[in-house]
mmCIF file of C-alpha atoms in Angstrom:
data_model
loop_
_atom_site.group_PDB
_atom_site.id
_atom_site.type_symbol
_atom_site.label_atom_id
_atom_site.label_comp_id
_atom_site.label_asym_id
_atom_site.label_seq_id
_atom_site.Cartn_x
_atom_site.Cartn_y
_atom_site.Cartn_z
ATOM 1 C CA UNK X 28 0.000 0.000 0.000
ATOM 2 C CA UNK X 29 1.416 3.244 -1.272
ATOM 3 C CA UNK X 30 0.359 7.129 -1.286
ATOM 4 C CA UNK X 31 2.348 8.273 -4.182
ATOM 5 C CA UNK X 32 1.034 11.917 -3.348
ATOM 6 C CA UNK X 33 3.010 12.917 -0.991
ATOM 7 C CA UNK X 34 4.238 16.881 -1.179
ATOM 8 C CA UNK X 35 7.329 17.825 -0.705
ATOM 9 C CA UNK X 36 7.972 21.291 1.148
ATOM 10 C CA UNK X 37 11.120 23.344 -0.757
ATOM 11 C CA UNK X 38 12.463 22.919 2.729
ATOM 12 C CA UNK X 39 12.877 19.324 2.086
ATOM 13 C CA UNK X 40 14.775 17.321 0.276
ATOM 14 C CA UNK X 41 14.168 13.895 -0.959
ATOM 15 C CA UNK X 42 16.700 11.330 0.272
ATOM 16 C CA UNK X 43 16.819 9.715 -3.195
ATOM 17 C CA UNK X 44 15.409 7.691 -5.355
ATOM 18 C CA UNK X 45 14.445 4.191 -4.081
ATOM 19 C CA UNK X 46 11.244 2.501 -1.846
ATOM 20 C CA UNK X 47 11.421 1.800 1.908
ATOM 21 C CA UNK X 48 10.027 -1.815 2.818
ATOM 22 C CA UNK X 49 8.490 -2.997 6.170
ATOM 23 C CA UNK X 50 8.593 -6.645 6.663
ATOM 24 C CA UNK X 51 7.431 -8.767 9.788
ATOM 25 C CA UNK X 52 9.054 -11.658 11.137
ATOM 26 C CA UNK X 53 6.491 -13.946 12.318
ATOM 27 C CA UNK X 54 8.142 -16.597 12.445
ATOM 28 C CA UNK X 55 11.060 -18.929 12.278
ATOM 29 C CA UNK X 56 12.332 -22.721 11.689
ATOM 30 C CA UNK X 57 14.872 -24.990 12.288
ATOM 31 C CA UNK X 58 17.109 -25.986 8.681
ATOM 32 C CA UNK X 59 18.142 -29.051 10.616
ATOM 33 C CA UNK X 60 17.544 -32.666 9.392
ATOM 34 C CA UNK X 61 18.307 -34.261 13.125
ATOM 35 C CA UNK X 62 15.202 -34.682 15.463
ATOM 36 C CA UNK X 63 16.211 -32.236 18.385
ATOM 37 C CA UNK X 64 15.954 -34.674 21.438
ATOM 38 C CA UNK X 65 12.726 -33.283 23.847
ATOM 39 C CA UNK X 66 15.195 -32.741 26.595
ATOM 40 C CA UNK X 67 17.298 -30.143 24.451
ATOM 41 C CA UNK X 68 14.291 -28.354 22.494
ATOM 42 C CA UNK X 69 13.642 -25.801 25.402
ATOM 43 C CA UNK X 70 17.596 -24.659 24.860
ATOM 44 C CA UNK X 71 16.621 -24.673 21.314
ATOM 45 C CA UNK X 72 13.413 -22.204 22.324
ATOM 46 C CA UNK X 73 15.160 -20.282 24.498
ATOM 47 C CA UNK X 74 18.687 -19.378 21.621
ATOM 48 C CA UNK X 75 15.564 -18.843 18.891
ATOM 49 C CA UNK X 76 14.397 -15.977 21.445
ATOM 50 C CA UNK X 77 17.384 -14.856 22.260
ATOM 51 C CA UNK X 78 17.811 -14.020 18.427
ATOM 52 C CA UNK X 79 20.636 -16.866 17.469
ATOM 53 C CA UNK X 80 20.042 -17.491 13.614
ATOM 54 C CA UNK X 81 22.646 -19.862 13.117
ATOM 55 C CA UNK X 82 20.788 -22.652 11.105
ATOM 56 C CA UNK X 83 17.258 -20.225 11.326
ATOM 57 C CA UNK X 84 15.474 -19.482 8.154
ATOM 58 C CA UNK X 85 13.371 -16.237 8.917
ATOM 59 C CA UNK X 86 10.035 -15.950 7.460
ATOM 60 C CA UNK X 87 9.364 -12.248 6.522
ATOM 61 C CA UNK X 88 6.111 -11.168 5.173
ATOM 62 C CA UNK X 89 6.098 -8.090 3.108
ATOM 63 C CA UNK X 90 3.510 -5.405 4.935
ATOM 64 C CA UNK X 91 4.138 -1.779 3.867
ATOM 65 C CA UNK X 92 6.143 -0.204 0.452
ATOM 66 C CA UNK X 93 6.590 3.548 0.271
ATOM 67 C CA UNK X 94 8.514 5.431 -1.703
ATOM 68 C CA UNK X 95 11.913 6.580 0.128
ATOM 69 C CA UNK X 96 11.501 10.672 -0.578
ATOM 70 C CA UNK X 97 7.965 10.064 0.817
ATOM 71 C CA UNK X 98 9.113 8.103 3.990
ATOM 72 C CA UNK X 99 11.472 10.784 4.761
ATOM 73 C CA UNK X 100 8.980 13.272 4.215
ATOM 74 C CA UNK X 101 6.700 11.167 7.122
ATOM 75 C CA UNK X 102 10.177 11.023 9.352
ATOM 76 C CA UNK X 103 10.206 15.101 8.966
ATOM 77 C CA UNK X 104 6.611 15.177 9.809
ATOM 78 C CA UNK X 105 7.654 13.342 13.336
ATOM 79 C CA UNK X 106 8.291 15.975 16.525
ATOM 80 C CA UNK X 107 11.847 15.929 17.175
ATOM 81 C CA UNK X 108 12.511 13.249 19.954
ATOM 82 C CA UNK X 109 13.196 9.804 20.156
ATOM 83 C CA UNK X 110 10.489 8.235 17.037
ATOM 84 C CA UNK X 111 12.094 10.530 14.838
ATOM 85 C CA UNK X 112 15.137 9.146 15.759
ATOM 86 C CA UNK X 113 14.338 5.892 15.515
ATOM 87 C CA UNK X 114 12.336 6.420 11.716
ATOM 88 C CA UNK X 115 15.780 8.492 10.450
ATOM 89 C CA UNK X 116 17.688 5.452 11.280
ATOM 90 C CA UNK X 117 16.721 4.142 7.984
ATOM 91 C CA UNK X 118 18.168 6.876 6.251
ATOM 92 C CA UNK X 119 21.082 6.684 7.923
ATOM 93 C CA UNK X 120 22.276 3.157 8.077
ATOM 94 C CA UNK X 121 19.869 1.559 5.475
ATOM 95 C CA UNK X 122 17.893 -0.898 8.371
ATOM 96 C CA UNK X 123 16.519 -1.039 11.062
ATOM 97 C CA UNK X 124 14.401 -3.071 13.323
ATOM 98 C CA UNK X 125 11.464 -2.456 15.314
ATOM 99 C CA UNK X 126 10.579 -4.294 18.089
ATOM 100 C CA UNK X 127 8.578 -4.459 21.445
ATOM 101 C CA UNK X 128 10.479 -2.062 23.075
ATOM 102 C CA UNK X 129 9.673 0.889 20.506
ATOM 103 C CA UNK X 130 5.778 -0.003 19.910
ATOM 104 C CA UNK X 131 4.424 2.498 22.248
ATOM 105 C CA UNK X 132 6.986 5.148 21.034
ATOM 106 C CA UNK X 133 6.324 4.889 17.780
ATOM 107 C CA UNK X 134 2.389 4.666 18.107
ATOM 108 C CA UNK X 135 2.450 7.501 19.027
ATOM 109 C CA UNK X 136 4.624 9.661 16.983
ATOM 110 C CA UNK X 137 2.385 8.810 14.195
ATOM 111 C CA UNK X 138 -1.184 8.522 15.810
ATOM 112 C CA UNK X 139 -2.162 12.177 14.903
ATOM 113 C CA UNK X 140 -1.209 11.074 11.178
ATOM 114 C CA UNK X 141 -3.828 7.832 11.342
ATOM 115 C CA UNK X 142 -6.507 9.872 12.522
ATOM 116 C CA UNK X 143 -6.508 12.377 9.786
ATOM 117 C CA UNK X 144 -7.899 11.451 6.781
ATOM 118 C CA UNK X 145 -6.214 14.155 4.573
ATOM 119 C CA UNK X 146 -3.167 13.443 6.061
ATOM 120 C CA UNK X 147 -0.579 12.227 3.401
ATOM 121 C CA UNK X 148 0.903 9.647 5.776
ATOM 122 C CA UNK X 149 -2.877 8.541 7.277
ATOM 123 C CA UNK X 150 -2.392 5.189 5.637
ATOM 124 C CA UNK X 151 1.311 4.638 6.451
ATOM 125 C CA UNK X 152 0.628 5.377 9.389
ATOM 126 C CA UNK X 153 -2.595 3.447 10.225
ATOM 127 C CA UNK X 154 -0.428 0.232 8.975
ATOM 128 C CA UNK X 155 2.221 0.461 11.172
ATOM 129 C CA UNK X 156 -0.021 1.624 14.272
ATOM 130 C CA UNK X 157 -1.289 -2.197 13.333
ATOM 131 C CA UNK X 158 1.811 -3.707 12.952
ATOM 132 C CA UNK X 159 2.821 -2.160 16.635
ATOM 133 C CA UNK X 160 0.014 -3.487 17.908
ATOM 134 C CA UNK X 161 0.390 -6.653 16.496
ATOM 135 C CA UNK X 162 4.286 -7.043 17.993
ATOM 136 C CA UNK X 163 2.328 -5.574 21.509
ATOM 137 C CA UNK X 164 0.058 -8.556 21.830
ATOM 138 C CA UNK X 165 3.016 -11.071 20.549
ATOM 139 C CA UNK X 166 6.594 -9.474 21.461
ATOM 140 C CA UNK X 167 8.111 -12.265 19.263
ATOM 141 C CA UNK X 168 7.169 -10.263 16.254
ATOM 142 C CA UNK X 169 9.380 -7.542 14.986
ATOM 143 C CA UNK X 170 9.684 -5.577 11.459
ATOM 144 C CA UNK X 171 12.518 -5.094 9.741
ATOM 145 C CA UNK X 172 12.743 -2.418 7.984
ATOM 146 C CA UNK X 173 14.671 -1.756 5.268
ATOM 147 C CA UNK X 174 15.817 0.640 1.806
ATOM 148 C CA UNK X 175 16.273 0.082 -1.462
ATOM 149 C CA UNK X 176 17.016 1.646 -4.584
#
């Protein structure tokens, strides 16, 4: 879901040409073709929550495409503080994640934006207030988000 008509102020620039992808991890398995014995799958749980991926295939699901110059219009949108922060990131170093510990952050940041219609960013917005809330009801969820030209 995209809103290709987002308006750029002369005050800002567009980052460059390119789309910004949000993808969910919900969930993960084992490349292994040994049975795990029962008494050793809980130390098997417990490295998969601890994030060890060695031998993890990670199943991402594609949830939200905008275009980059729009996303960093939305970012720009965000009061200074610690969302912002966390959206430039993306420009910045090319990833990031988002996970339980920046839901409520984040929710907010872009709340106003979901609950105006004419806003260019209402949709953006609306999907990742979903996407939060989906990672605040099960914390092994995260998105990954990434750029790409």
């Amino acid at each position: 879901m995209t809103n290709s008509n987002i308006e750029l102020s002369t005050s800002e620039q567009p980052a460059s040409k390119g789309n910004v992808y949000f993808w969910s991890l919900r969930q993960k398995f084992v490349d292994s073709d040994d049975d795990v014995p029962e008494e050793a799958q809980q130390v098997m749980y417990y490295s998969l929550a601890i994030g060890h991926h060695v031998g993890m295939i990670d199943c991402l699901k594609n949830e939200l495409v905008c275009p980059l110059d729009g996303y960093q219009s939305w970012v720009n949108a965000i009061p200074e503080g610690e969302a912002r922060r966390k959206l430039q990131g993306l420009i910045t170093f090319g990833e990031i994640n988002i996970d339980s510990t920046h839901t409520s952050m984040l929710a907010l940041a872009v709340d106003g934006f979901a609950k105006d219609e004419n806003s260019p960013y209402c949709e953006w917005s609306s999907t990742l207030i979903r996407l939060l809330g989906e990672i605040e009801r099960e914390p092994a969820i995260y998105l990954i988000v990434k750029r790409r030209s």
